[in-house]
Coordinates of C-alpha atoms in Angstrom, one line a residue:
M1 CA 0.0 0.0 0.0
T2 CA 1.5 3.3 -1.1
L3 CA -0.9 5.7 0.6
G4 CA -0.9 7.8 -2.4
L5 CA 2.8 8.8 -2.0
P6 CA 5.1 9.4 -5.0
D7 CA 7.2 6.3 -6.3
H8 CA 10.5 7.7 -5.0
L9 CA 9.1 7.9 -1.4
V10 CA 7.2 4.7 -1.2
A11 CA 10.3 2.6 -0.3
R12 CA 11.9 5.2 1.9
T13 CA 8.9 6.0 4.2
P14 CA 8.5 2.5 5.7
S15 CA 12.3 2.3 6.3
Q16 CA 12.4 5.6 8.2
A17 CA 9.3 4.6 10.2
L18 CA 11.1 1.3 11.2
A19 CA 14.3 3.2 12.1
R20 CA 12.5 5.7 14.2
A21 CA 10.5 3.0 16.1
S22 CA 13.7 1.1 16.8
H23 CA 15.5 4.1 17.9
W24 CA 12.9 5.1 20.4
F25 CA 12.6 1.4 21.6
G26 CA 16.3 1.3 22.2
L27 CA 16.3 4.6 24.0
T28 CA 13.4 3.6 26.2
C29 CA 15.2 0.3 27.2
L30 CA 18.3 2.3 28.1
A31 CA 16.2 4.8 30.1
G32 CA 14.7 1.9 32.0
A33 CA 18.0 0.3 32.7
L34 CA 19.3 3.8 34.0
L35 CA 16.3 4.1 36.2
A36 CA 16.7 0.4 37.5
L37 CA 20.3 1.2 38.4
L38 CA 19.2 4.3 40.3
V39 CA 16.3 2.5 42.1
L40 CA 18.4 -0.5 43.1
N41 CA 21.2 1.7 44.2
F42 CA 18.7 3.8 46.3
A43 CA 17.2 0.7 47.8
N44 CA 20.5 -0.7 48.7
L45 CA 21.4 2.7 50.4
A46 CA 18.3 2.6 52.4
G47 CA 19.1 -0.8 53.9
P48 CA 17.3 -2.5 56.9
T49 CA 15.8 -0.3 59.6
S50 CA 16.0 -2.6 62.6
T51 CA 19.4 -4.3 62.8
S52 CA 22.3 -4.1 65.1
A53 CA 24.9 -1.4 65.2
A54 CA 27.6 -3.7 63.6
T55 CA 25.2 -4.8 61.0
N56 CA 24.2 -1.4 60.1
A57 CA 27.9 -0.4 59.9
A58 CA 28.5 -3.3 57.6
T59 CA 25.5 -2.3 55.4
T60 CA 26.7 1.2 55.2
D61 CA 30.1 0.2 54.0
T62 CA 28.5 -2.0 51.2
A63 CA 25.7 0.3 50.4
T64 CA 27.6 3.3 49.3
T65 CA 27.7 4.0 45.6
T66 CA 30.9 2.5 44.2
P67 CA 33.1 3.8 41.4
A68 CA 32.0 0.6 39.4
Q69 CA 28.4 1.7 39.6
W70 CA 29.1 5.3 38.6
L71 CA 31.0 3.7 35.6
T72 CA 28.0 1.7 34.7
I73 CA 25.8 4.7 34.8
L74 CA 28.1 6.6 32.5
A75 CA 28.3 3.6 30.2
V76 CA 24.5 3.4 29.9
L77 CA 24.5 7.2 29.0
A78 CA 27.3 6.7 26.5
M79 CA 25.5 3.9 24.8
A80 CA 22.3 6.1 24.5
G81 CA 24.5 8.9 23.0
F82 CA 25.8 6.6 20.3
L83 CA 22.4 5.2 19.4
V84 CA 21.1 8.7 19.0
A85 CA 24.2 9.5 16.8
L86 CA 23.6 6.4 14.8
S87 CA 20.0 7.2 14.2
L88 CA 20.9 10.6 12.9
R89 CA 23.9 9.5 10.7
R90 CA 24.1 5.9 9.7
T91 CA 27.8 5.0 9.1
V92 CA 29.8 1.8 9.6
T93 CA 32.2 3.5 12.0
L94 CA 29.2 4.6 14.3
T95 CA 27.7 1.1 14.1
I96 CA 30.9 -0.5 15.1
A97 CA 31.3 2.1 17.9
Y98 CA 27.8 1.5 19.2
L99 CA 28.5 -2.2 19.2
V100 CA 31.8 -1.8 21.1
V101 CA 30.4 0.7 23.7
G102 CA 27.0 -1.2 24.0
G103 CA 28.9 -4.6 24.5
A104 CA 30.9 -2.9 27.4
C105 CA 27.8 -1.2 28.8
T106 CA 25.8 -4.5 28.8
F107 CA 28.8 -6.3 30.5
L108 CA 29.1 -3.7 33.2
Y109 CA 25.3 -3.3 33.7
T110 CA 24.9 -7.2 34.0
I111 CA 27.7 -7.4 36.6
T112 CA 26.3 -4.5 38.6
V113 CA 22.8 -5.8 38.6
L114 CA 23.6 -9.5 39.3
G115 CA 26.2 -8.5 41.8
I116 CA 23.4 -7.3 44.2
P117 CA 23.0 -10.0 46.8
D118 CA 19.8 -12.1 46.6
A119 CA 18.3 -9.7 44.0
F120 CA 18.3 -11.8 40.8
P121 CA 18.7 -15.7 41.1
F122 CA 19.0 -15.9 37.3
S123 CA 20.3 -14.1 34.4
N124 CA 17.2 -14.1 32.4
M125 CA 15.2 -11.5 34.4
F126 CA 13.7 -8.7 32.6
L127 CA 15.7 -5.9 34.2
V128 CA 18.9 -7.7 33.2
T129 CA 17.9 -7.7 29.5
L130 CA 17.3 -4.0 29.1
P131 CA 20.7 -3.1 27.6
K132 CA 20.7 -6.3 25.5
L133 CA 17.3 -5.1 23.9
A134 CA 18.9 -1.9 23.0
L135 CA 21.9 -3.5 21.5
V136 CA 19.9 -5.7 19.3
M137 CA 18.2 -2.5 18.0
V138 CA 21.5 -1.6 16.2
G139 CA 19.9 -3.2 13.1
G140 CA 16.8 -1.2 13.0
A141 CA 18.3 2.2 13.8
G142 CA 18.5 3.6 10.3
S143 CA 20.0 0.6 8.6
G144 CA 18.9 -0.9 5.3
A145 CA 16.9 -4.1 5.5
L146 CA 19.4 -6.8 4.7
A147 CA 22.2 -4.8 6.4
G148 CA 20.0 -4.5 9.5
V149 CA 19.6 -8.2 9.8
L150 CA 23.4 -8.6 9.8
W151 CA 24.0 -5.9 12.4
S152 CA 21.1 -7.1 14.7
T153 CA 22.6 -10.6 14.5
I154 CA 26.0 -9.2 15.5
G155 CA 24.3 -7.3 18.3
F156 CA 22.4 -10.3 19.5
V157 CA 25.4 -12.5 19.6
L158 CA 27.4 -9.9 21.3
A159 CA 24.9 -9.2 23.9
E160 CA 24.4 -13.0 24.8
S161 CA 28.2 -13.4 24.9
V162 CA 28.9 -10.6 27.4
T163 CA 25.9 -11.8 29.5
V164 CA 27.4 -15.1 29.7
L165 CA 30.8 -13.7 30.8
A166 CA 29.1 -11.5 33.5
A167 CA 27.0 -14.6 34.8
L168 CA 30.3 -16.6 35.2
Q169 CA 32.0 -13.7 37.0
T170 CA 29.0 -13.1 39.5
Q171 CA 28.4 -16.9 39.8
V172 CA 24.8 -16.4 38.9
P173 CA 23.3 -19.2 36.7
Y174 CA 22.9 -18.2 33.0
S175 CA 19.7 -18.8 31.2
P176 CA 18.7 -17.5 27.7
D177 CA 15.8 -15.0 28.2
A178 CA 12.8 -15.0 26.0
F179 CA 12.7 -11.1 25.8
T180 CA 15.9 -10.8 23.9
I181 CA 15.2 -13.7 21.6
S182 CA 11.8 -12.7 20.8
T183 CA 12.8 -9.0 20.2
Y184 CA 15.7 -10.2 17.8
L185 CA 13.3 -12.6 15.9
F186 CA 10.6 -9.9 15.7
L187 CA 13.1 -7.3 14.3
V188 CA 14.6 -9.7 11.8
G189 CA 11.1 -10.6 10.5
V190 CA 10.2 -7.1 10.1
L191 CA 13.4 -6.2 8.3
L192 CA 13.0 -9.1 5.9
F193 CA 9.5 -8.2 5.2
A194 CA 10.5 -4.6 4.5
A195 CA 13.2 -5.9 2.1
F196 CA 10.6 -8.0 0.2
A197 CA 8.2 -5.2 0.1
R198 CA 10.9 -2.8 -1.2
R199 CA 11.7 -5.3 -4.1
Q200 CA 7.9 -5.5 -5.0
V201 CA 7.8 -1.7 -5.0
A202 CA 11.0 -1.6 -7.1
A203 CA 9.5 -4.1 -9.6
Q204 CA 6.4 -2.1 -9.8
T205 CA 8.2 1.2 -10.3
A206 CA 10.4 -0.4 -13.1
L207 CA 7.2 -1.7 -14.8
H208 CA 5.6 1.7 -14.5
R209 CA 8.6 3.3 -15.9
A210 CA 8.7 1.0 -18.8
V211 CA 5.0 1.7 -19.6
L212 CA 5.7 5.5 -19.4
D213 CA 8.8 5.0 -21.8
D214 CA 6.5 3.1 -24.2
Q215 CA 3.9 5.8 -24.0
S216 CA 6.5 8.4 -24.6
R217 CA 7.8 6.5 -27.6
L218 CA 4.4 6.1 -29.0
L219 CA 3.7 9.9 -28.4
R220 CA 6.9 10.9 -30.2
H221 CA 6.1 8.6 -33.1
D222 CA 2.5 10.2 -33.2
L223 CA 3.9 13.7 -33.2
D224 CA 6.4 12.8 -36.0
Q225 CA 3.4 11.5 -38.0
R226 CA 1.4 14.6 -37.3
A227 CA 4.4 16.9 -38.3
L228 CA 5.0 15.1 -41.6
A229 CA 1.2 15.2 -42.4
R230 CA 0.9 18.8 -41.4
T231 CA 4.0 19.6 -43.7
Q232 CA 2.2 17.8 -46.5
D233 CA -1.0 19.6 -45.8
T234 CA 0.5 23.1 -45.7
T235 CA 4.0 23.8 -47.2
L236 CA 4.0 21.2 -50.0
N237 CA 0.5 22.0 -51.0
Q238 CA 1.2 25.6 -51.2
L239 CA 4.2 25.0 -53.3
V240 CA 2.2 23.0 -55.7
A241 CA -0.4 25.8 -56.0
L242 CA 2.4 28.3 -56.6
A243 CA 3.9 26.2 -59.3
R244 CA 0.6 25.9 -61.1
A245 CA -0.4 29.6 -60.7
H246 CA -0.3 31.8 -63.7
A247 CA 2.4 34.5 -64.0
G248 CA 1.6 37.8 -62.4
P249 CA 0.0 38.8 -59.0
L250 CA -1.4 36.0 -56.8
S251 CA -5.0 35.5 -56.9
P252 CA -6.9 36.5 -53.8
N253 CA -7.8 32.9 -52.8
L254 CA -4.3 31.8 -53.2
A255 CA -2.9 34.7 -51.2
S256 CA -5.5 34.0 -48.4
S257 CA -4.5 30.3 -48.5
I258 CA -0.9 31.0 -48.1
R259 CA -1.6 33.4 -45.2
D260 CA -3.5 30.8 -43.5
T261 CA -0.7 28.3 -43.9
L262 CA 1.9 30.8 -42.4
E263 CA -0.4 31.2 -39.4
T264 CA -0.7 27.5 -38.9
L265 CA 3.0 26.9 -39.1
R266 CA 3.6 29.9 -36.8
G267 CA 1.4 28.5 -34.1
T268 CA 1.3 25.1 -32.1
D269 CA -2.4 24.4 -32.1
W270 CA -1.9 21.7 -34.6
L271 CA 0.0 19.7 -32.1
T272 CA -3.0 19.1 -30.0
D273 CA -6.3 17.3 -30.6
A274 CA -8.2 20.5 -30.1
D275 CA -10.6 20.8 -32.9
Q276 CA -10.6 24.1 -35.1
R277 CA -14.4 23.9 -34.9
S278 CA -14.8 23.9 -31.2
V279 CA -18.7 24.5 -31.4
A280 CA -20.9 22.1 -33.1
P281 CA -23.3 23.5 -35.8
S282 CA -26.4 24.8 -34.4
A283 CA -29.8 23.2 -35.4
G284 CA -30.7 24.0 -38.9
T285 CA -27.2 24.7 -40.1
D286 CA -26.2 22.9 -43.2
A287 CA -23.7 20.1 -42.1
W288 CA -22.3 20.0 -45.6
L289 CA -21.4 23.7 -45.9
T290 CA -19.8 23.7 -42.4
S291 CA -17.7 20.5 -42.9
E292 CA -14.0 20.4 -43.4
V293 CA -14.5 18.2 -46.4
Y294 CA -16.5 21.0 -48.2
A295 CA -13.7 23.5 -47.3
A296 CA -11.1 21.2 -48.8
I297 CA -13.1 20.8 -52.0
E298 CA -13.5 24.6 -52.3
R299 CA -9.8 25.1 -51.9
S300 CA -9.1 22.6 -54.7
R301 CA -11.7 24.3 -56.9
D302 CA -9.9 27.6 -56.4
R303 CA -6.8 26.0 -57.7
G304 CA -8.5 25.0 -61.0
L305 CA -9.7 21.5 -60.2
V306 CA -13.3 20.6 -61.2
V307 CA -14.8 18.6 -58.5
E308 CA -18.2 16.8 -58.6
V309 CA -19.7 15.8 -55.4
T310 CA -22.4 13.1 -55.1
G311 CA -24.0 11.0 -52.4
E312 CA -25.2 11.8 -48.9
R313 CA -23.6 15.1 -48.2
A314 CA -25.7 15.6 -44.9
A315 CA -24.1 12.4 -43.5
L316 CA -21.0 14.6 -42.7
G317 CA -23.0 15.9 -39.8
R318 CA -22.5 12.5 -38.0
L319 CA -18.8 13.1 -37.8
D320 CA -17.4 14.4 -34.5
P321 CA -15.2 17.6 -34.6
V322 CA -11.7 15.7 -34.7
S323 CA -12.9 13.1 -37.4
D324 CA -14.4 16.0 -39.5
R325 CA -11.1 17.9 -39.5
E326 CA -8.9 14.9 -40.2
L327 CA -11.2 13.5 -42.9
G328 CA -11.1 17.0 -44.5
L329 CA -7.4 17.2 -44.6
A330 CA -7.2 13.7 -46.0
V331 CA -9.5 14.6 -48.8
Q332 CA -7.6 17.8 -49.5
Q333 CA -4.4 15.7 -49.9
C334 CA -6.3 13.4 -52.3
L335 CA -7.3 16.2 -54.4
T336 CA -3.9 17.7 -54.4
N337 CA -2.6 14.5 -55.7
V338 CA -5.0 14.7 -58.5
I339 CA -3.9 18.2 -59.4
L340 CA -0.2 17.2 -59.3
H341 CA -0.1 13.7 -60.7
S342 CA -3.3 12.7 -62.5
G343 CA -2.8 14.8 -65.7
I344 CA -6.4 15.9 -65.7
V345 CA -8.4 18.7 -64.0
T346 CA -11.5 16.8 -62.9
A347 CA -12.3 14.6 -59.9
E348 CA -15.3 13.1 -58.2
V349 CA -16.2 12.8 -54.5
V350 CA -18.8 10.2 -53.5
I351 CA -20.2 10.2 -50.0
E352 CA -21.9 7.2 -48.5
S353 CA -23.3 6.5 -45.0
E354 CA -23.4 3.3 -43.2
P355 CA -25.0 2.5 -39.7
D356 CA -21.5 2.5 -38.1
S357 CA -19.3 4.2 -40.5
L358 CA -19.0 7.0 -43.1
S359 CA -17.2 6.4 -46.5
L360 CA -16.0 8.8 -48.9
M361 CA -14.3 8.1 -52.2
V362 CA -12.2 10.3 -54.3
T363 CA -11.8 9.3 -57.8
D364 CA -10.1 10.6 -61.0
A365 CA -9.6 9.2 -64.5
G366 CA -6.1 10.2 -64.8
R367 CA -2.9 8.3 -65.6
G368 CA -3.0 6.1 -62.4
F369 CA 0.1 4.5 -60.9
T370 CA 1.6 1.3 -59.4
E371 CA 1.4 1.7 -55.6
S372 CA 4.2 -0.7 -55.0
E373 CA 6.5 1.3 -57.0
T374 CA 5.8 4.5 -55.3
G375 CA 9.0 6.1 -53.9
A376 CA 9.8 6.4 -50.3
D377 CA 9.7 10.1 -50.6
R378 CA 6.2 10.2 -51.7
L379 CA 4.6 11.1 -48.3
G380 CA 1.2 12.3 -49.4
L381 CA -0.8 9.1 -49.4
R382 CA 1.2 7.4 -46.7
Q383 CA 1.3 10.2 -44.1
A384 CA -1.4 12.7 -45.0
V385 CA -4.0 10.1 -45.9
R386 CA -3.4 6.6 -44.7
H387 CA -1.9 7.3 -41.2
R388 CA -4.2 10.0 -40.5
I389 CA -7.4 8.0 -41.3
E390 CA -5.9 5.0 -39.3
R391 CA -5.4 7.2 -36.2
L392 CA -9.2 7.7 -36.3
G393 CA -9.7 4.0 -36.2
G394 CA -10.8 4.0 -39.8
S395 CA -9.2 2.6 -43.1
A396 CA -7.8 4.0 -46.4
S397 CA -7.8 1.8 -49.6
I398 CA -6.3 2.8 -52.9
F399 CA -7.4 1.4 -56.2
T400 CA -5.2 2.2 -59.1
R401 CA -3.2 1.0 -62.1
P402 CA -1.5 2.8 -64.8
G403 CA -3.8 4.3 -67.5
A404 CA -7.0 3.5 -65.4
G405 CA -7.2 6.4 -63.0
T406 CA -7.0 6.3 -59.2
S407 CA -9.7 5.8 -56.6
V408 CA -9.1 6.4 -52.8
L409 CA -11.7 5.0 -50.4
L410 CA -11.6 6.6 -47.0
S411 CA -13.8 5.0 -44.1
V412 CA -14.1 6.3 -40.7
P413 CA -16.2 5.2 -37.8
V414 CA -19.2 7.3 -36.6
V415 CA -21.8 7.1 -33.8
S416 CA -24.4 4.6 -34.7
E417 CA -27.7 6.1 -35.9
Q418 CA -29.6 4.1 -33.4
A419 CA -27.4 5.0 -30.5
S420 CA -27.7 8.8 -31.3
R421 CA -31.5 8.6 -31.2

């Protein structure tokens, strides 16, 4: 569970939470050990209230705080200081220093506590285990998962070893305590689970990055296709129109068309899917006169091409704005090809409507060509027509042979007539 966090924080947050929890647990254990030393020392100083004078004198001699007890208190404080430093800055040097100081502190603390007469018959009492628990926490105080398991194991072995030595010196029977063992096993289990979860997150992040890279690749490819198609729609078409224009001043229609092309190339609106006709025609408006197909045909007529239109012109009103624009640009490219390559000045556009699609065929009776022999530099049909229609989910079919003219069938999906009712 990521809690809605960014990917780069998912793996870091559980590790920081575990480090902070281990840090505070270890400090709590050391605070308890320090408090236990002070309480036991105070109880020892109080001594029995009704004894003989000789006994009181002996008790006073043994109940005073010894240098060894003060050294133990300082060792506990030093161990706590190293734990805080390790939590703030995790380094191998600080980790080793904490283990060395913690091992010495645990040894002195165990000797001091077990050395109290008739207080602790065994070494597995809870108060005796407090510094050992803090020593095991070296693995959780800011370490990585797998490294934390290693450091915790070293801390656990070191704690048990110094406890055995202290028990031998005080002649108190040694027994493994369930507190340290259960804490060690719990911490190791949590660290291993954190490592497994981190790997899962890393795998998911890598998969997500691969998906993003693939989407970026497809986006760049689509952008390249749009740029090529737009170049064909604008620059190349205008060059063709200029080449076919009569000598002398430009006609008003051609000059206006060139100005529109320059505005298009100057802007970046063509990079988006935003439609040039953002508002659908109002009720009663002729769908044919407001369509991009009609605009493309009129531009071709301005360049001297005679275009005959037959079929269901009103069916163009079923197109959504994006499909209307793209189909209009594809038809414009087909008509430009007629002007440039057919060798004649007439073409026919036939519009047919199906329940789930709209088909438009551009036909000329010119010289035709062999499509398989078309050069790689001929981008009109490939980029400005076929790929443009395929991006809409439609299809473009070309029927041609030398001497028999050319027919280009464009088919795009539209909303079903029954669904629109």
